[in-house]
Tab-separated table of C-alpha atoms and ligand atoms in Angstrom:
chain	number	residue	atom	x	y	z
W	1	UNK	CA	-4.406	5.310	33.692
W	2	UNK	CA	-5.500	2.019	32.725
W	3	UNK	CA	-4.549	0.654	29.255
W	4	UNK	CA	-4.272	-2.761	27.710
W	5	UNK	CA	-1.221	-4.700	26.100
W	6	UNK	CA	-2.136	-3.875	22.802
W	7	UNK	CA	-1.997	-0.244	23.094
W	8	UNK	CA	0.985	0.564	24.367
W	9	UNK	CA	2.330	0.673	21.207
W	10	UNK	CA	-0.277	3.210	20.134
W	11	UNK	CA	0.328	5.017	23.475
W	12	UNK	CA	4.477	4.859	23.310
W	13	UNK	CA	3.738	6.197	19.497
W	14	UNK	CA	1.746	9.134	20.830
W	15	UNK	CA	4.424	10.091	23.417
W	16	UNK	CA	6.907	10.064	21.778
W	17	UNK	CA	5.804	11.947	18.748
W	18	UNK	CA	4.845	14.497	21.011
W	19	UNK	CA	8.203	14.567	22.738
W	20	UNK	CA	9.339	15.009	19.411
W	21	UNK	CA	7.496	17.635	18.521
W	22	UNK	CA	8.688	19.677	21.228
W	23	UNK	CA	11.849	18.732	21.842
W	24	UNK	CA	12.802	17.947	17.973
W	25	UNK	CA	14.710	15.225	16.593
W	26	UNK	CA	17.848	15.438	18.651
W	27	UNK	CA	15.589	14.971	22.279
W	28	UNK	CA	17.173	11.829	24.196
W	29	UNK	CA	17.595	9.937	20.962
W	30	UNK	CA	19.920	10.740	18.009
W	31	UNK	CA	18.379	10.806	15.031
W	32	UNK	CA	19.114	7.242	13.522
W	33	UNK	CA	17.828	5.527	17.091
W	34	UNK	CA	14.503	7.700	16.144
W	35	UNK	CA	14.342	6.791	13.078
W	36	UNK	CA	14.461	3.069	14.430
W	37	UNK	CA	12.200	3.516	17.565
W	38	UNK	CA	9.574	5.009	15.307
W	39	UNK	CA	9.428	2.583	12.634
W	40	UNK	CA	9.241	-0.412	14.893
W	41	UNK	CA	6.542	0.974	17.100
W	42	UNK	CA	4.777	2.117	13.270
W	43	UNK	CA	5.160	-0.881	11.872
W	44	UNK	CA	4.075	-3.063	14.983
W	45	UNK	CA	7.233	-4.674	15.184
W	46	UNK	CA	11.470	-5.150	14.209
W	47	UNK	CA	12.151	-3.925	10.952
W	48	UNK	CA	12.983	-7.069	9.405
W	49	UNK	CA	16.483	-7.867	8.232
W	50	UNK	CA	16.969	-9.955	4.842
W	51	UNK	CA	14.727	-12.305	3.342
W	52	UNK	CA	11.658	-13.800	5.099
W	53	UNK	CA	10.763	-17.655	5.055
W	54	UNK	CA	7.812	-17.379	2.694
W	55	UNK	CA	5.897	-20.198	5.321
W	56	UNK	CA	6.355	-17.396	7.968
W	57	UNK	CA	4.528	-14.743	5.703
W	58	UNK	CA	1.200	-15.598	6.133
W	59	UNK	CA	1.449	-15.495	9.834
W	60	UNK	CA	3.114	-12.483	10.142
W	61	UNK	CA	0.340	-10.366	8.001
W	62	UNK	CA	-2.508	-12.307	9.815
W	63	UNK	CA	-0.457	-11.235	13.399
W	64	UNK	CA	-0.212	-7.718	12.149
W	65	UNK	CA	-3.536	-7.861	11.139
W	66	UNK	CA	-5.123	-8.466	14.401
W	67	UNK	CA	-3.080	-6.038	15.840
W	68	UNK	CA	-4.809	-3.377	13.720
W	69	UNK	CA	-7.465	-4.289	12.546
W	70	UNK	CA	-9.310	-2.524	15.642
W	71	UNK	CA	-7.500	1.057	14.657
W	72	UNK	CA	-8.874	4.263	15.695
W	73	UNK	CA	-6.010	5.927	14.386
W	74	UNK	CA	-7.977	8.394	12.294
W	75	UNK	CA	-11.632	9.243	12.480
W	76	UNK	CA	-12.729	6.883	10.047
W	77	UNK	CA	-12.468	4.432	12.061
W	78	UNK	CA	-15.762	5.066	13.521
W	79	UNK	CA	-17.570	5.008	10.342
W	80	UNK	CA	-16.115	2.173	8.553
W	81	UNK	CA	-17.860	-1.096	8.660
W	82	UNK	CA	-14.748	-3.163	7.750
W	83	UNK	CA	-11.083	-2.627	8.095
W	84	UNK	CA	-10.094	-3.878	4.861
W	85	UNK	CA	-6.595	-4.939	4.895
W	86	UNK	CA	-5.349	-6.692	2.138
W	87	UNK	CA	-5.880	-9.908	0.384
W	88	UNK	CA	-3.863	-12.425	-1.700
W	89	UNK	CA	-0.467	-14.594	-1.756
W	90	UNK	CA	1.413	-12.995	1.264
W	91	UNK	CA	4.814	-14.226	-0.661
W	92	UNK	CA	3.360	-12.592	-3.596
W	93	UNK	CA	5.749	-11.365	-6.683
W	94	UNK	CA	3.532	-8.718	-7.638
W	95	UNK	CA	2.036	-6.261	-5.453
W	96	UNK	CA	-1.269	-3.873	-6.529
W	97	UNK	CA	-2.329	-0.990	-3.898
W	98	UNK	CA	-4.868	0.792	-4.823
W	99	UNK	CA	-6.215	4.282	-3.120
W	100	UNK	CA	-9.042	3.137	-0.308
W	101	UNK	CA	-12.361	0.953	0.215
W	102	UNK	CA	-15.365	2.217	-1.545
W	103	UNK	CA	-18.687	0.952	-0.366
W	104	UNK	CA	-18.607	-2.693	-1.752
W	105	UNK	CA	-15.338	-3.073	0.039
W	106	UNK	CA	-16.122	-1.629	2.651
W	107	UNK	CA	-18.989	-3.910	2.977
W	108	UNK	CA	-17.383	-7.292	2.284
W	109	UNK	CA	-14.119	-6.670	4.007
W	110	UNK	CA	-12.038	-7.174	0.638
W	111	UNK	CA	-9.794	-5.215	-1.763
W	112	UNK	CA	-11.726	-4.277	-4.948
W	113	UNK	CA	-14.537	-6.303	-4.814
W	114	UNK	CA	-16.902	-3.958	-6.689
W	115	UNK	CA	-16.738	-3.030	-9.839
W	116	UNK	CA	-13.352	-2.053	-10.032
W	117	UNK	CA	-12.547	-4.823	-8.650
W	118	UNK	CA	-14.045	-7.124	-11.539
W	119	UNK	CA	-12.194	-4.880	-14.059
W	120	UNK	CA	-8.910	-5.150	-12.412
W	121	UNK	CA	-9.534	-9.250	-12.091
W	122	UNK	CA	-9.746	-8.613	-16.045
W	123	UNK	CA	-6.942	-6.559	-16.601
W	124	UNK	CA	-4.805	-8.795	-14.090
W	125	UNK	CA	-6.197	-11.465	-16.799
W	126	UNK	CA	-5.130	-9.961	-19.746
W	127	UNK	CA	-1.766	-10.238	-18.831
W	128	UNK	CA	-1.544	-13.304	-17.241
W	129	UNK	CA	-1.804	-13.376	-13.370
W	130	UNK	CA	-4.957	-14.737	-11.604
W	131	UNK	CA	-5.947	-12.628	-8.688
W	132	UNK	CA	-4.760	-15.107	-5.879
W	133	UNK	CA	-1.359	-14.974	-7.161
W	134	UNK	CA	-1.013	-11.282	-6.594
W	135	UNK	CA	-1.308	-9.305	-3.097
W	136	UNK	CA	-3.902	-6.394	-3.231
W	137	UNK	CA	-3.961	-3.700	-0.318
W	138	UNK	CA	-4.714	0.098	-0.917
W	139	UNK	CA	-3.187	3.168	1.065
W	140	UNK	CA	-5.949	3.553	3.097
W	141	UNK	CA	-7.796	0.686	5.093
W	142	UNK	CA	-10.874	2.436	6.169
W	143	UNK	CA	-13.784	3.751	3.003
W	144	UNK	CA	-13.717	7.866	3.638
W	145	UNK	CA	-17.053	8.904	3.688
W	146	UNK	CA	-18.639	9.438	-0.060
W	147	UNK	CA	-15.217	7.803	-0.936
W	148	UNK	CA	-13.712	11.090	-0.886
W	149	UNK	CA	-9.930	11.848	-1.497
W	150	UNK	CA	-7.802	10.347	1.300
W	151	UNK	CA	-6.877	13.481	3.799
W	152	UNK	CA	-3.209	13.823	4.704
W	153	UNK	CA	-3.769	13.358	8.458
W	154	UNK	CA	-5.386	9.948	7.332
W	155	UNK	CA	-2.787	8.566	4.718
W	156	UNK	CA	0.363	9.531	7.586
W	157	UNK	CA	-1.485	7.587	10.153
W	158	UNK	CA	-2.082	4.637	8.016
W	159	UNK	CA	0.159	3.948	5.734
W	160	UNK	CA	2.923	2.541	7.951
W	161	UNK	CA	0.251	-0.501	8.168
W	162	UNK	CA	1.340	-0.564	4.255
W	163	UNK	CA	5.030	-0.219	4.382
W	164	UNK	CA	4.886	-2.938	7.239
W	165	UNK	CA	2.613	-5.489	4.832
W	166	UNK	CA	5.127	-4.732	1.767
W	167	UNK	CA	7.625	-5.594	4.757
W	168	UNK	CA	6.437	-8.945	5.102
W	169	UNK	CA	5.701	-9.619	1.455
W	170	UNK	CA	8.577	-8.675	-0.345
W	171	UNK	CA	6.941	-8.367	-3.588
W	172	UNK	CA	9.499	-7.875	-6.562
W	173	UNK	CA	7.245	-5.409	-8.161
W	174	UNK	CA	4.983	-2.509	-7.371
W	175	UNK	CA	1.899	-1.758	-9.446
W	176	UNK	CA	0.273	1.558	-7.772
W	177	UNK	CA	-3.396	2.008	-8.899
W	178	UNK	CA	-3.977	5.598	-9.522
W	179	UNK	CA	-2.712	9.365	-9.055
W	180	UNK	CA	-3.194	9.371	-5.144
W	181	UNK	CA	-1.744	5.707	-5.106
W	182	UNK	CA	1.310	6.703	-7.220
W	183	UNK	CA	1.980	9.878	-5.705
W	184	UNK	CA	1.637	9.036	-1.993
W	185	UNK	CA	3.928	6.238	-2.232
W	186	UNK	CA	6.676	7.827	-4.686
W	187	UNK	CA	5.802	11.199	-1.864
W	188	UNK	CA	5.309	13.610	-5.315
W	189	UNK	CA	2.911	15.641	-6.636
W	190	UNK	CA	3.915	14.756	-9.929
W	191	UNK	CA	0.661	14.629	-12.422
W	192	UNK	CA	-0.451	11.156	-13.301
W	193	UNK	CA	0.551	11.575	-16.506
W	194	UNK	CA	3.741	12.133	-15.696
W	195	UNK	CA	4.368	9.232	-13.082
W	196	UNK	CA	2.972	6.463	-16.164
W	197	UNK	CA	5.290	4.670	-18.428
W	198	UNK	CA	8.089	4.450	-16.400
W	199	UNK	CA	10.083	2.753	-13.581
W	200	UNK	CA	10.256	4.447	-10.315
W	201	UNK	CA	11.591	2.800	-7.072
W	202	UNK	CA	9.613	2.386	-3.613
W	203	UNK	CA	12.433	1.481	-0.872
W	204	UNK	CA	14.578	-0.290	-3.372
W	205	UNK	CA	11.521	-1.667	-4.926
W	206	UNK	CA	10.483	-1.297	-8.496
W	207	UNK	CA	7.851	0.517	-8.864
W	208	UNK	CA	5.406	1.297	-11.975
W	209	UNK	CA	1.716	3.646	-11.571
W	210	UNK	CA	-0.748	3.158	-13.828
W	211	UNK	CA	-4.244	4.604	-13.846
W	212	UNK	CA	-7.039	3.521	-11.381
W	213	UNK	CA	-9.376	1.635	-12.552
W	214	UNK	CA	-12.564	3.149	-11.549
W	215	UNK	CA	-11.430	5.591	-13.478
W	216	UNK	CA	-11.395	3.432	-16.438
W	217	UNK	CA	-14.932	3.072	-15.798
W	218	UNK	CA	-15.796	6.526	-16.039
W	219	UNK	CA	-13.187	7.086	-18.584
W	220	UNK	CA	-13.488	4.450	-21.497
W	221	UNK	CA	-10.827	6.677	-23.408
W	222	UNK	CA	-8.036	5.576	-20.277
W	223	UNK	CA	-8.175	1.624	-21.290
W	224	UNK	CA	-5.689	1.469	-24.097
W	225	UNK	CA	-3.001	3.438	-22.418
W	226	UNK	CA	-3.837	1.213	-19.424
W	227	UNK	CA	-2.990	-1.661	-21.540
W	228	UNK	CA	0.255	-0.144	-22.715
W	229	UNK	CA	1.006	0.318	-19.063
W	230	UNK	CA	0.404	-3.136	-17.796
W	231	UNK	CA	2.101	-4.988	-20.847
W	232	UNK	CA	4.798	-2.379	-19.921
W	233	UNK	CA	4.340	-3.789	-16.281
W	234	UNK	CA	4.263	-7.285	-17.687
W	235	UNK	CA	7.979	-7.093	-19.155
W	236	UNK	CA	9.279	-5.538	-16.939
W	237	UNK	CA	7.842	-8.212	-13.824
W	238	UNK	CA	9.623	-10.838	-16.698
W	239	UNK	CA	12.345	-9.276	-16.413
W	240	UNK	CA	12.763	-9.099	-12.807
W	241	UNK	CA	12.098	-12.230	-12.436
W	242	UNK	CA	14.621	-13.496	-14.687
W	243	UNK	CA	17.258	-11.644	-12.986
W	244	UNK	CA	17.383	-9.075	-15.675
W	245	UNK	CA	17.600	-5.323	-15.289
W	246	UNK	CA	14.089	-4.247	-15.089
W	247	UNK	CA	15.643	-0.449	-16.942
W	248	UNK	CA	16.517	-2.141	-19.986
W	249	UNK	CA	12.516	-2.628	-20.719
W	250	UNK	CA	11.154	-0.314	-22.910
W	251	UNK	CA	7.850	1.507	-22.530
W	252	UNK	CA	5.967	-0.033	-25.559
W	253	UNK	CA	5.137	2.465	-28.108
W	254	UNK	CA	1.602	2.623	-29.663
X	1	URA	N1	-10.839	1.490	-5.128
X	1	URA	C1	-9.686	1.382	-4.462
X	1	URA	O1	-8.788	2.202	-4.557
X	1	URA	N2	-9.540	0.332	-3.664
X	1	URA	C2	-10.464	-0.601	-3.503
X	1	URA	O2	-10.234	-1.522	-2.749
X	1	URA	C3	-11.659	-0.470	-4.243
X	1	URA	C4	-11.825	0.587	-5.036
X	2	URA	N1	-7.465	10.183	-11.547
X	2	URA	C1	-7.101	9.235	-10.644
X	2	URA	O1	-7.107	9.425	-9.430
X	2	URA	N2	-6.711	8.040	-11.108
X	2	URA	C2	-6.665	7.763	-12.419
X	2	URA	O2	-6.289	6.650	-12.754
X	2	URA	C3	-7.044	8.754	-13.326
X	2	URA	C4	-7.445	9.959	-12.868
């Protein structure tokens, strides 16, 4: 069988999720080496140890990108038009991932570009950070057709491309967009309400979920506890930064 350089990964993946499959988690490996083989060939390379040199950040996502970018991982890879990866500083501070393309993105190649897009640029506004300061990527890269829910089979195939870009970036804090944002990352099927107004942790990193805001747009009544949310996620970025403890911020009450 022929194959190319670039997809042995892909092909190693497929193996040896299969082997494990059969064989279970104690076949050839222990479970720790795994755990390690799996996340390297996932995340298209070492997991990275300690801090990164910001310079090298932008390099490594645009590397990883071009590794991807061609995925046929999941079926909707065939009916995207763009891959849309993620856009903004790659040593960002602040991180936003929102759910998947819809058609505008999908389109122009770009994290909320339509009109989600322009209201997040406003709420990002609001509380002081200009879009190119922040990094925006969603769970899924690919628009599901009708912009459907994300299927299961489709967020485990692609979010490793995630973990590995919040990898490289290193942001300090994690605003998720939404209930299928929030609750795929946190791995919950906690209600939305439930996940807002307060601090949860993705891989040691803090985390807050807010609501999406397309659904702001069909949901005027959502805005004001959105704003609650981000001042909330305002302080609490302060705080971090400052090298205080992000718990001692208080949810702000109406
Ligand atoms: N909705 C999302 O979740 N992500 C986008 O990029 C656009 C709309
Ligand atoms: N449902 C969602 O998926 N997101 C929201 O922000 C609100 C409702």
């Amino acid at each position: 069988m022929a194959f190319s350089q670039e997809q042995l990964p892909e092909l190693l993946l497929r193996y040896f999720r299969q082997q494990r499959e059969i064989f279970g988690d104690g076949f050839v490996l222990s479970r720790e080496k795994w755990e390690v083989l799996l996340h390297s060939l996932e995340r298209g390379g070492p997991v990275p140890a300690g801090p990164i040199d910001p310079k090298k950040k932008a390099e490594l996502l645009h590397q990883f990108y071009e590794q991807i970018k061609n995925c046929q991982r999941c079926p909707l890879g065939e009916t995207r038009i763009n891959f849309v990866f993620g856009v903004g500083d790659p040593d960002a501070k602040l991180m936003l991932i929102g759910e998947a393309p819809g058609k505008d993105e999908d389109e122009q190649g770009e994290p909320f570009v339509g009109r989600a897009g322009q209201l997040l640029n406003k709420i990002l506004k609001a509380i002081q950070f200009e879009r190119e300061e922040v990094y925006i990527a969603n769970i899924l890269k690919c628009r599901p057709p009708n912009n459907r829910d994300p299927l299961p089979d489709e967020v485990a195939q692609c979010e490793p491309y995630l973990h590995r870009q919040i990898e490289i970036i290193q942001p300090k804090l994690i605003l998720a967009l939404g209930r299928v944002a929030g609750q795929t990352l946190l791995k919950t099927k906690t209600s939305l309400a439930n996940l807002r107004g307060r601090l949860h942790e993705y891989r040691g990193i803090p985390l807050i979920v807010t609501f999406h805001p397309a659904a702001l747009l069909r949901n005027p009544q959502f805005k004001r506890p959105t704003w609650y949310d981000v001042q909330y996620a305002r302080k609490v970025y302060d705080a971090i930064m400052a090298g205080r403890p992000p718990e001692t911020i208080s949810y702000p009450s109406p």
